[in-house]
Short mmCIF file of C-alpha atoms in Angstrom, two decimals:
data_model
loop_
_atom_site.label_atom_id
_atom_site.label_comp_id
_atom_site.label_asym_id
_atom_site.label_seq_id
_atom_site.Cartn_x
_atom_site.Cartn_y
_atom_site.Cartn_z
CA MET R 14 18.58 4.00 5.20
CA PHE R 15 16.36 6.70 3.77
CA SER R 16 17.29 9.25 1.13
CA SER R 17 15.65 12.59 0.22
CA THR R 18 14.84 11.05 -3.18
CA ASP R 19 12.89 8.09 -1.74
CA LEU R 20 9.26 7.33 -2.23
CA VAL R 21 8.44 5.20 0.84
CA LEU R 22 5.36 3.11 0.74
CA ILE R 23 4.35 1.43 4.08
CA ARG R 24 1.53 -1.07 4.20
CA HIS R 25 -0.80 -0.45 7.08
CA ALA R 26 -0.49 -2.35 10.39
CA ASP R 27 -2.39 -5.58 11.00
CA ALA R 28 -5.98 -4.86 10.44
CA ASP R 29 -8.91 -6.24 12.50
CA THR R 30 -10.39 -8.10 9.52
CA GLN R 31 -11.69 -11.04 11.59
CA GLY R 32 -10.72 -13.44 8.81
CA ARG R 33 -12.56 -11.53 6.09
CA LEU R 34 -11.36 -9.95 2.79
CA CYS R 35 -11.26 -6.27 3.49
CA GLY R 36 -10.60 -4.05 0.46
CA ARG R 37 -13.09 -1.19 0.81
CA THR R 38 -14.51 -2.50 4.03
CA ASP R 39 -13.32 0.04 6.67
CA VAL R 40 -11.78 -1.73 9.61
CA GLY R 41 -9.53 -0.57 12.41
CA LEU R 42 -6.27 -2.14 13.59
CA ALA R 43 -5.77 -5.47 15.36
CA ASP R 44 -4.86 -5.23 19.14
CA ALA R 45 -1.25 -6.33 18.52
CA ALA R 46 -0.55 -3.60 15.95
CA THR R 47 0.51 -0.96 18.45
CA ASN R 48 3.49 -2.90 19.75
CA ALA R 49 4.71 -3.63 16.18
CA MET R 50 4.44 0.09 15.33
CA ALA R 51 6.57 1.17 18.34
CA GLY R 52 9.54 -0.69 17.03
CA LEU R 53 9.22 0.58 13.45
CA ALA R 54 8.64 4.17 14.38
CA ARG R 55 12.17 4.56 15.77
CA LEU R 56 13.59 3.58 12.35
CA LEU R 57 11.55 5.94 10.18
CA PRO R 58 12.51 9.21 8.71
CA SER R 59 11.35 12.48 10.24
CA VAL R 60 8.77 14.06 7.91
CA ASP R 61 6.27 16.90 8.32
CA GLU R 62 3.59 15.35 5.94
CA ILE R 63 2.30 11.85 5.38
CA TRP R 64 0.21 10.65 2.48
CA SER R 65 -2.41 8.03 3.25
CA SER R 66 -5.31 6.01 1.86
CA PRO R 67 -8.53 7.26 3.42
CA ALA R 68 -9.11 3.86 4.99
CA LEU R 69 -9.23 3.87 8.82
CA ARG R 70 -6.54 1.25 9.06
CA CYS R 71 -4.10 3.43 7.10
CA ARG R 72 -4.94 6.71 8.87
CA LEU R 73 -4.55 5.04 12.32
CA THR R 74 -1.15 3.60 11.22
CA ALA R 75 0.05 6.98 9.98
CA SER R 76 -1.12 8.77 13.14
CA GLN R 77 0.68 6.34 15.40
CA LEU R 78 3.88 6.30 13.34
CA TRP R 79 4.05 10.09 12.89
CA PRO R 80 1.64 11.72 15.53
CA LYS R 81 2.74 15.25 14.70
CA ALA R 82 2.83 15.02 10.91
CA ARG R 83 0.12 16.52 8.69
CA LEU R 84 -2.00 13.71 7.18
CA ARG R 85 -2.95 14.12 3.56
CA GLU R 86 -5.50 11.58 2.21
CA ASP R 87 -5.64 10.51 -1.48
CA GLU R 88 -8.58 8.40 -2.60
CA ARG R 89 -6.41 6.84 -5.32
CA LEU R 90 -4.28 5.15 -2.62
CA ARG R 91 -7.25 2.94 -1.48
CA GLU R 92 -7.03 -0.83 -1.74
CA GLN R 93 -8.62 -2.73 -4.67
CA ASP R 94 -12.39 -2.73 -4.65
CA PHE R 95 -13.22 -6.42 -4.40
CA GLY R 96 -16.91 -5.77 -5.05
CA ALA R 97 -19.14 -8.80 -4.10
CA TRP R 98 -16.13 -10.52 -2.42
CA ASP R 99 -15.48 -7.65 -0.02
CA GLY R 100 -16.25 -8.39 3.62
CA ARG R 101 -16.61 -12.14 2.97
CA ALA R 102 -14.72 -14.81 4.89
CA HIS R 103 -11.50 -15.85 3.13
CA GLU R 104 -12.85 -19.38 2.74
CA ASP R 105 -15.81 -18.01 0.84
CA ILE R 106 -13.71 -16.32 -1.79
CA PRO R 107 -13.24 -18.30 -5.09
CA ASP R 108 -9.94 -20.13 -5.31
CA LEU R 109 -7.75 -18.35 -7.91
CA GLY R 110 -4.96 -20.99 -7.80
CA ASP R 111 -5.42 -22.17 -11.39
CA LEU R 112 -5.32 -18.69 -12.87
CA SER R 113 -2.13 -17.13 -14.25
CA ARG R 114 -1.03 -13.68 -12.93
CA ALA R 115 -2.04 -12.22 -16.30
CA GLU R 116 -5.60 -13.61 -15.91
CA ILE R 117 -5.72 -12.33 -12.25
CA VAL R 118 -4.84 -8.81 -13.54
CA SER R 119 -8.06 -8.66 -15.54
CA LEU R 120 -10.31 -10.61 -13.11
CA ARG R 121 -12.96 -8.21 -11.89
CA PRO R 122 -15.28 -9.40 -9.03
CA GLU R 123 -18.86 -8.36 -9.54
CA GLY R 124 -19.29 -4.74 -8.62
CA GLY R 125 -15.53 -4.28 -8.08
CA GLU R 126 -12.36 -3.50 -9.90
CA SER R 127 -9.63 -5.62 -11.33
CA PHE R 128 -5.92 -5.41 -10.27
CA GLY R 129 -5.36 -3.69 -13.66
CA ASP R 130 -8.09 -1.13 -12.76
CA LEU R 131 -6.25 -0.53 -9.39
CA CYS R 132 -2.95 -0.01 -11.32
CA ASP R 133 -4.69 2.61 -13.61
CA ARG R 134 -6.18 4.36 -10.63
CA ALA R 135 -3.11 4.38 -8.35
CA GLY R 136 -0.52 4.94 -11.05
CA PRO R 137 -1.05 8.70 -11.46
CA ALA R 138 -1.04 9.21 -7.69
CA LEU R 139 2.19 7.27 -7.31
CA ARG R 140 3.87 9.13 -10.18
CA ALA R 141 2.77 12.46 -8.59
CA LEU R 142 4.27 11.38 -5.22
CA ALA R 143 7.48 10.32 -6.85
CA GLU R 144 7.82 13.79 -8.48
CA MET R 145 7.63 15.42 -5.03
CA THR R 146 10.78 13.87 -3.72
CA GLU R 147 13.58 16.31 -3.44
CA ALA R 148 14.23 17.74 -0.01
CA SER R 149 12.86 14.78 2.05
CA PRO R 150 11.52 11.33 1.51
CA ILE R 151 7.87 11.14 0.57
CA VAL R 152 5.95 8.65 2.74
CA ALA R 153 2.57 7.07 2.01
CA ILE R 154 0.65 4.63 4.19
CA THR R 155 -1.37 2.28 1.88
CA HIS R 156 -2.37 -1.25 1.11
CA ALA R 157 -0.68 -4.33 -0.29
CA GLY R 158 -2.50 -3.94 -3.62
CA VAL R 159 -1.28 -0.29 -4.03
CA VAL R 160 2.28 -1.35 -3.26
CA ARG R 161 1.99 -4.19 -5.84
CA ALA R 162 0.66 -1.60 -8.23
CA ALA R 163 3.76 0.59 -7.71
CA LEU R 164 6.02 -2.39 -8.39
CA SER R 165 3.97 -3.13 -11.55
CA LEU R 166 4.53 0.51 -12.55
CA VAL R 167 8.29 0.24 -12.14
CA LEU R 168 8.44 -3.17 -13.89
CA ASN R 169 6.15 -1.89 -16.67
CA GLU R 170 3.91 -4.95 -16.41
CA ALA R 171 0.83 -5.31 -14.15
CA ALA R 172 1.20 -9.05 -13.67
CA ALA R 173 4.79 -8.63 -12.40
CA GLY R 174 3.62 -6.77 -9.28
CA LEU R 175 1.43 -9.72 -8.25
CA ALA R 176 4.59 -11.77 -7.63
CA PHE R 177 5.45 -9.86 -4.48
CA GLU R 178 4.39 -10.58 -0.88
CA ILE R 179 3.63 -7.31 1.00
CA HIS R 180 3.37 -7.91 4.72
CA PRO R 181 1.67 -5.46 7.28
CA LEU R 182 3.92 -2.67 8.33
CA SER R 183 6.47 -3.51 5.57
CA ILE R 184 8.39 -0.85 3.72
CA THR R 185 8.89 -0.66 0.09
CA ARG R 186 11.17 1.99 -1.17
CA PHE R 187 11.68 3.49 -4.59
CA ARG R 188 14.40 5.91 -5.71
CA CYS R 189 13.18 8.87 -7.62
CA ALA R 190 15.03 11.24 -9.86
CA ARG R 191 13.35 13.85 -12.01
CA GLY R 192 13.10 12.69 -15.56
CA ALA R 193 14.35 9.23 -14.77
CA PRO R 194 12.33 6.05 -14.21
CA LEU R 195 11.71 4.91 -10.65
CA SER R 196 13.98 2.18 -9.37
CA VAL R 197 13.24 -0.31 -6.65
CA ALA R 198 15.51 0.13 -3.58
CA GLU R 199 13.86 -2.43 -1.28
CA VAL R 200 10.62 -4.45 -1.08
CA ASN R 201 8.76 -5.72 1.94
CA TRP R 202 11.46 -4.72 4.46
CA ARG R 203 10.50 -5.13 8.10
CA PRO R 204 12.68 -4.71 11.30
CA ALA R 205 13.93 -7.95 12.68
#
């Protein structure tokens, strides 16, 4: 399933959000997360090094999936900063249903960043990781927003990335070749 030229992005396991929007709010993993990770770990490639968002939920996911791998954190792989919305109950977040994806790309909650800002922040990190693929897949544990940013990068349109569902512990794979654009090999894959 995995190739040495793959950039593998895995969204962290189910987080203990308690019904709140947790972008920068640092939370651990939900109780049921460990069982789901055991099934996934058997299917993953063997790697010596894992890249991760510094968020606790990502670091815990990485350490449980690859307990012996070296963990390298990159601040640019953090989730979108939802500013004043962060940590609030989902029902207290404004309904964005009437906004187009293009409008959502530029929507910036007070004190936070827009999805476009996230794409600008994460894009250089994702390109750098893609350049590293050669002898083995490069794996990063990150967030739904960063995976969508990677899809936006490949599709060359920020709004396009917002069309994808990214579930906890799902794998999104990109094929990388030096000097060639990234291609999408698989999105939101989870073991049955």
